[in-house]
PDB file of C-alpha atoms in Angstrom:
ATOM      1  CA  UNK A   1      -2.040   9.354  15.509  1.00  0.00           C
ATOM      2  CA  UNK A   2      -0.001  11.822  12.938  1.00  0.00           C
ATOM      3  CA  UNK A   3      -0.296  11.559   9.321  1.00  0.00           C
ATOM      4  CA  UNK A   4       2.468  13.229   7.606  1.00  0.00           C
ATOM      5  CA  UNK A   5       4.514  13.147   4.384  1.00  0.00           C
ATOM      6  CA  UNK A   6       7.589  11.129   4.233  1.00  0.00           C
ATOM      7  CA  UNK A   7      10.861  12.725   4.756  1.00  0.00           C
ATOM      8  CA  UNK A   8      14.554  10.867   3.959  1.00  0.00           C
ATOM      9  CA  UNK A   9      15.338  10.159   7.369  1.00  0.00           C
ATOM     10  CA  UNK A  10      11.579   8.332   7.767  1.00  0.00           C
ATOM     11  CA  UNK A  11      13.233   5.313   5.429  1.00  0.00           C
ATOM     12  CA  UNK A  12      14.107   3.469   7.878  1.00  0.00           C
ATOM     13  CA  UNK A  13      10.901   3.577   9.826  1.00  0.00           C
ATOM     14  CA  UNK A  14       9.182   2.496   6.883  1.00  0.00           C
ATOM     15  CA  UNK A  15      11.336  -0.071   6.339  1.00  0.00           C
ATOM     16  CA  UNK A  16      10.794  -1.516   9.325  1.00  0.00           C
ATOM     17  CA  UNK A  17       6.731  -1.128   8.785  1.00  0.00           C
ATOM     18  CA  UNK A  18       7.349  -2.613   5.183  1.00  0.00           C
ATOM     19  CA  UNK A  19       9.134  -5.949   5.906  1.00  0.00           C
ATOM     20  CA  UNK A  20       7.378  -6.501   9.550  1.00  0.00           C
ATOM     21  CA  UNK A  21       3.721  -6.304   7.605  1.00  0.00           C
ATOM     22  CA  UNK A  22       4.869  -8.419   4.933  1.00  0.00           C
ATOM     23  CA  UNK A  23       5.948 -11.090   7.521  1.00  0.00           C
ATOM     24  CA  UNK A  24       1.892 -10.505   9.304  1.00  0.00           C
ATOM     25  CA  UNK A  25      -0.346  -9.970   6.193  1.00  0.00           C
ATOM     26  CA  UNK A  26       1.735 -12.508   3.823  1.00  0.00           C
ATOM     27  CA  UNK A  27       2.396 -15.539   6.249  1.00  0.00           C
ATOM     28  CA  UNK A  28       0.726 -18.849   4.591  1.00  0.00           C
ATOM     29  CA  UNK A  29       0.444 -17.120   1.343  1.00  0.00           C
ATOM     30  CA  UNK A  30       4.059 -16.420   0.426  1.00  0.00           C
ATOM     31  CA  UNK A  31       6.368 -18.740   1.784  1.00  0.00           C
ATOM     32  CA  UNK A  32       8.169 -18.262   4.558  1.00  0.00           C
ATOM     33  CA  UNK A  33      11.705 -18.749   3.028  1.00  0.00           C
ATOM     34  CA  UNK A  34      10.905 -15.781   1.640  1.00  0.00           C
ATOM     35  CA  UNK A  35       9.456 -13.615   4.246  1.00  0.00           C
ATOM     36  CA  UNK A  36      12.431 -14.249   6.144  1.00  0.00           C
ATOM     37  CA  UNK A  37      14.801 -13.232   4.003  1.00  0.00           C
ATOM     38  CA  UNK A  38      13.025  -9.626   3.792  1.00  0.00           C
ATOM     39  CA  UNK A  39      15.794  -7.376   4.341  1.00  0.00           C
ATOM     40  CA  UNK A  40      15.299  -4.317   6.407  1.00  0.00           C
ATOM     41  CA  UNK A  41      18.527  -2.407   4.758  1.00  0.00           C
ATOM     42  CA  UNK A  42      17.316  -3.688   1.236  1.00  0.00           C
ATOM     43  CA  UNK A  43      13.903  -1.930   1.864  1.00  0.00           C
ATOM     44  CA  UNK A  44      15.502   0.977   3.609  1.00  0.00           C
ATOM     45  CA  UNK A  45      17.237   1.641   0.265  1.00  0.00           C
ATOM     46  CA  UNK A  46      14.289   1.235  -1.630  1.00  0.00           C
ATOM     47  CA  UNK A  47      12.540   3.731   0.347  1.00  0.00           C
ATOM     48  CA  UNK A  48      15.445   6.251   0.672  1.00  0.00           C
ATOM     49  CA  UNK A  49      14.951   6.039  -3.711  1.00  0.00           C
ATOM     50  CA  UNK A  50      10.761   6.434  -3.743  1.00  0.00           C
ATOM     51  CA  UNK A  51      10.423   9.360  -0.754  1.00  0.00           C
ATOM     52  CA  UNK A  52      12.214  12.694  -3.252  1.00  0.00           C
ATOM     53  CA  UNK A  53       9.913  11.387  -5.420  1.00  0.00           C
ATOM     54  CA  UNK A  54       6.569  12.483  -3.360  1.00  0.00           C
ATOM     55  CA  UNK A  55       3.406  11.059  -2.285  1.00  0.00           C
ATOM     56  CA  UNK A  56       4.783   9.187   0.485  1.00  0.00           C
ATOM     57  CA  UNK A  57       3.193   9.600   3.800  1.00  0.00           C
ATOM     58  CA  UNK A  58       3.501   8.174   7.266  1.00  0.00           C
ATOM     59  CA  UNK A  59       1.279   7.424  10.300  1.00  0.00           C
ATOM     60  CA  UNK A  60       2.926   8.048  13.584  1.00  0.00           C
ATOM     61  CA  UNK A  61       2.023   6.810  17.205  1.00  0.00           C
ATOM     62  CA  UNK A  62       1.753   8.912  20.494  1.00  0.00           C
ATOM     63  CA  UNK A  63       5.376   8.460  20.484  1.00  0.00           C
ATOM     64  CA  UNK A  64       6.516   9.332  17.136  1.00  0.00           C
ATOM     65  CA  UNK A  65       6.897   5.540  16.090  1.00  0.00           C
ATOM     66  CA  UNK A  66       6.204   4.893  12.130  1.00  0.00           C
ATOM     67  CA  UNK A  67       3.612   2.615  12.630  1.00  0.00           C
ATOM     68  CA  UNK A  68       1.717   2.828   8.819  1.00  0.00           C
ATOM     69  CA  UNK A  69       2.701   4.403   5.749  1.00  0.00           C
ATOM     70  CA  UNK A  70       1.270   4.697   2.308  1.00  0.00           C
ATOM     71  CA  UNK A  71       2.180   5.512  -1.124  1.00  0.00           C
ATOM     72  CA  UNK A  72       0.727   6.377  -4.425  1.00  0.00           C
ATOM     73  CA  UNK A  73       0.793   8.828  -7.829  1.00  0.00           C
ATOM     74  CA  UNK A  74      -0.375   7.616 -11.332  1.00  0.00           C
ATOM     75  CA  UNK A  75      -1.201   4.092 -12.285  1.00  0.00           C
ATOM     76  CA  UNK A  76       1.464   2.198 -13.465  1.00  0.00           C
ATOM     77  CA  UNK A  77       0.850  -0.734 -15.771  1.00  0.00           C
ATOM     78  CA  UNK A  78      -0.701   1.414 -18.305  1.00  0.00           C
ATOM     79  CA  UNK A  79      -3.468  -1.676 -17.944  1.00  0.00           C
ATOM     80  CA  UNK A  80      -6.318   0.402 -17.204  1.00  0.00           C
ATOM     81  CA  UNK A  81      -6.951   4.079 -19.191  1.00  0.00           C
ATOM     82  CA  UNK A  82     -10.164   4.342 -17.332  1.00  0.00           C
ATOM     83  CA  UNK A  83      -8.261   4.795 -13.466  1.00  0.00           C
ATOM     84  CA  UNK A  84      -5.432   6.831 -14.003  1.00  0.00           C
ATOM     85  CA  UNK A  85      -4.486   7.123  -9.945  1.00  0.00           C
ATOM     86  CA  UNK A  86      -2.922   4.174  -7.859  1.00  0.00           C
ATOM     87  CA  UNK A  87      -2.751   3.226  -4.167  1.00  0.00           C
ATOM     88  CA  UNK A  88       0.335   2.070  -4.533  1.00  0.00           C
ATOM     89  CA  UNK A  89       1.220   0.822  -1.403  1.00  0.00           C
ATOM     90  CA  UNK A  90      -0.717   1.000   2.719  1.00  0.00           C
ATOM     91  CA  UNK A  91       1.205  -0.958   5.219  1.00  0.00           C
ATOM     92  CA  UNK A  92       0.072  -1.146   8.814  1.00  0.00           C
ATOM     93  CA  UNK A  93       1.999  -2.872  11.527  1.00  0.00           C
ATOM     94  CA  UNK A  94      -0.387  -5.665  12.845  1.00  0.00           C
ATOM     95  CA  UNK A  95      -1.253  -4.524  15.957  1.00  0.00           C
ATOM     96  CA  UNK A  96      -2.197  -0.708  14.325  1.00  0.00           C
ATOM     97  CA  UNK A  97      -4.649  -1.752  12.290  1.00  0.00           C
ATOM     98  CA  UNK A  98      -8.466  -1.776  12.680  1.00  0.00           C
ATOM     99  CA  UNK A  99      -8.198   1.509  14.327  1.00  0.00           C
ATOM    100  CA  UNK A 100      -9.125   4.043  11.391  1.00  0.00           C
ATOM    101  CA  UNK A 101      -5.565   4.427  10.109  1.00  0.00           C
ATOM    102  CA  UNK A 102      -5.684   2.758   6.486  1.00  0.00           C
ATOM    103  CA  UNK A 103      -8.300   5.462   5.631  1.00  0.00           C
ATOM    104  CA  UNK A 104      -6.138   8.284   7.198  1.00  0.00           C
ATOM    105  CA  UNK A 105      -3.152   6.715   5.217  1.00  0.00           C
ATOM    106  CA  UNK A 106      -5.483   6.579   1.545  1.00  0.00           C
ATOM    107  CA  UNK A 107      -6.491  10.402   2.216  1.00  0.00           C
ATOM    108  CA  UNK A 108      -3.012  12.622   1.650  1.00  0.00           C
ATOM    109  CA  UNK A 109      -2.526  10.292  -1.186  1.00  0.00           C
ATOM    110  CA  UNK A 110      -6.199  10.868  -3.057  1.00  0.00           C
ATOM    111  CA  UNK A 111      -5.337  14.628  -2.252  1.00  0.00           C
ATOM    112  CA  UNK A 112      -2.292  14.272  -4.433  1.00  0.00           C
ATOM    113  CA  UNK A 113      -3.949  12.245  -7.185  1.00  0.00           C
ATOM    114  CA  UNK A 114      -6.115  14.664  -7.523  1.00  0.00           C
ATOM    115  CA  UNK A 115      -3.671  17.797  -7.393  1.00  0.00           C
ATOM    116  CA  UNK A 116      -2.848  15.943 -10.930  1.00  0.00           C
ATOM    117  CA  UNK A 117      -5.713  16.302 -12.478  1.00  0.00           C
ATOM    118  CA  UNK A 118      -6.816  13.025 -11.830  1.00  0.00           C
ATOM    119  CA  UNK A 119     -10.298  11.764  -9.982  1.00  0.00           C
ATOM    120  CA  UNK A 120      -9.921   7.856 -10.251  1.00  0.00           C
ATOM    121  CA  UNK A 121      -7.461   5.742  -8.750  1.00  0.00           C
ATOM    122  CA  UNK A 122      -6.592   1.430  -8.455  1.00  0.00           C
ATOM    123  CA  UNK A 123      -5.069  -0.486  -6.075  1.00  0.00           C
ATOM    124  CA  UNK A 124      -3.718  -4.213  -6.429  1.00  0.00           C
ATOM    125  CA  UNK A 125      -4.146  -6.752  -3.415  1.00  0.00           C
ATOM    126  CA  UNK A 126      -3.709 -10.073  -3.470  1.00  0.00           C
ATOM    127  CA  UNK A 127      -6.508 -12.130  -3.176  1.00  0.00           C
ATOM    128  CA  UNK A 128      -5.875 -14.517  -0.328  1.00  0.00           C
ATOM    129  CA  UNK A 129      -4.983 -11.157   1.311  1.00  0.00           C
ATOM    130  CA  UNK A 130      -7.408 -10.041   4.106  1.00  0.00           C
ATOM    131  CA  UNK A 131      -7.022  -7.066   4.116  1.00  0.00           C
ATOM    132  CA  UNK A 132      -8.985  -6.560   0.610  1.00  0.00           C
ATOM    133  CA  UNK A 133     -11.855  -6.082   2.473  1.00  0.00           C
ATOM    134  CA  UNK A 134     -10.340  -2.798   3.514  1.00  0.00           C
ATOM    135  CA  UNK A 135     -10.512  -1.711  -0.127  1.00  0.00           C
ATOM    136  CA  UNK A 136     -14.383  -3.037  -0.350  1.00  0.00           C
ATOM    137  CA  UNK A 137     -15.162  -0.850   2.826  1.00  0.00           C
ATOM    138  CA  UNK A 138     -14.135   2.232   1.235  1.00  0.00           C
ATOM    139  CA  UNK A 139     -16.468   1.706  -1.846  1.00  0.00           C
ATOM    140  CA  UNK A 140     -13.761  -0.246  -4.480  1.00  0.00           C
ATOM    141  CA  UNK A 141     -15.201  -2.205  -7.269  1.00  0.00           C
ATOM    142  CA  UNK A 142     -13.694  -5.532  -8.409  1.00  0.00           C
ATOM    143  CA  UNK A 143     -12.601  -4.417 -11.745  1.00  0.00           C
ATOM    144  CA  UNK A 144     -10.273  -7.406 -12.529  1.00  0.00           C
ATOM    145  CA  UNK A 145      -8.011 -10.071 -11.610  1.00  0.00           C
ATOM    146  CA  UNK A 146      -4.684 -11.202 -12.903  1.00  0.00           C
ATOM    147  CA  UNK A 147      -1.771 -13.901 -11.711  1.00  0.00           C
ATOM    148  CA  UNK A 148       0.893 -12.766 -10.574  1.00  0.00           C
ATOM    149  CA  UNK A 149       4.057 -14.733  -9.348  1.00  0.00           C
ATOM    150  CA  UNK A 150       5.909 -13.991  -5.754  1.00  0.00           C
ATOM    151  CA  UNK A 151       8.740 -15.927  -4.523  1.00  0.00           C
ATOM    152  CA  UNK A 152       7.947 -18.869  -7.323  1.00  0.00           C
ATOM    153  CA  UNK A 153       4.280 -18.982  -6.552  1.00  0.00           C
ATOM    154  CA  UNK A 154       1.452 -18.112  -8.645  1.00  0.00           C
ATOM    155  CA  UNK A 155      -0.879 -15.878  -7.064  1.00  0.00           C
ATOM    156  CA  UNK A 156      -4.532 -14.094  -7.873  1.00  0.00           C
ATOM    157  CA  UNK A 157      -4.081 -10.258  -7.644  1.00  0.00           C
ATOM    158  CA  UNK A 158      -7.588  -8.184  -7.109  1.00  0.00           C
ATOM    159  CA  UNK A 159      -7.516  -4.783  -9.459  1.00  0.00           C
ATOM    160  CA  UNK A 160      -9.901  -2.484  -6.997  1.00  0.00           C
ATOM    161  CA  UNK A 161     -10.882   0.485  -8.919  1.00  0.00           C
ATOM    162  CA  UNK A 162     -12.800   3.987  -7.726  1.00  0.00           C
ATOM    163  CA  UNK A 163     -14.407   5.972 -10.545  1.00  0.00           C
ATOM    164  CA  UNK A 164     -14.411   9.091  -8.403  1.00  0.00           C
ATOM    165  CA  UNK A 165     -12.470   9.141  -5.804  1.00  0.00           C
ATOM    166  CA  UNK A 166     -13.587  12.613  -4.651  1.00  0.00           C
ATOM    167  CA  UNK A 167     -16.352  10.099  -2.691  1.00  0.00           C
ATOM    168  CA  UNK A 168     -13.404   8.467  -0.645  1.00  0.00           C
ATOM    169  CA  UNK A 169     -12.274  12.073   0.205  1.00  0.00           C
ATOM    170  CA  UNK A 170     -15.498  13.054   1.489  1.00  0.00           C
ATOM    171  CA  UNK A 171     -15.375  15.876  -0.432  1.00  0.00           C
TER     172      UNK A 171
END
């Protein structure tokens, strides 16, 4: 497996990771109206617009396949002084996962948290969302919960924090 930063013409790629993993980690939470009408190109764009920015990164298979990617910087909802960094997105196709690449995904993007100055960092999952657990494996706290709405539904959102993320680093 390769763990790289994001270039432009890795949009697509992530697209595809983006939408597919919604479909796998979403189905019989969001509705599947919804999920369906995911676009690829829609996402494609978005990810064309977030990649110049920095702090994206991509896990590649044996075959250079985008098969994870993740994304973060500084915390945006101004919410919470005290964690200043955000995971703000991991996405693993289905069948990648469980294999160790969610932590190599969180890694490059603690690394640049912390090239900012910053040594704590949040992520937002939603509750129903299995995947959580990941977040609880790697040593993050509960620190709140809020509703959110997707797709017309009301939803509980977990706020995982990490004081010091220089612990997830091993460093």
């Amino acid at each position: 497996m390769n763990i790289r930063k994001a270039v432009l013409n890795d949009a697509k790629g992530i697209a595809k990771v983006h939408v597919d993993s919604w479909r796998t980690t979403y189905k019989n939470i969001i509705s599947d109206e919804f999920l369906n009408n995911l676009s690829y190109q829609r996402r494609e764009e978005l990810w064309i617009n977030n990649i110049p920015k920095g702090n994206v990164f991509v896990a590649e298979n044996d075959n250079g396949e985008i098969v994870g990617f993740s994304s973060g910087g500084i915390e945006r909802s101004g919410k919470y002084k005290e964690y200043q960094g955000e995971l703000s997105s991991i996405y693993i196709l289905k069948e990648f996962q469980g294999q160790g690449i969610g932590k190599a995904l969180t890694n490059p993007v603690i690394k640049e948290i912390e090239k900012l100055g910053i040594n704590s960092m949040l992520v937002f999952v939603l509750e129903e969302n299995d995947s959580r657990f990941f977040y609880e494996t790697i040593g993050g706290m509960i620190i709140d919960k809020i509703e959110v709405e997707i797709a017309g539904k009301k939803l509980k959102e977990l706020v995982y924090g990490w004081d010091n993320i220089r612990t997830l680093n091993g460093q």
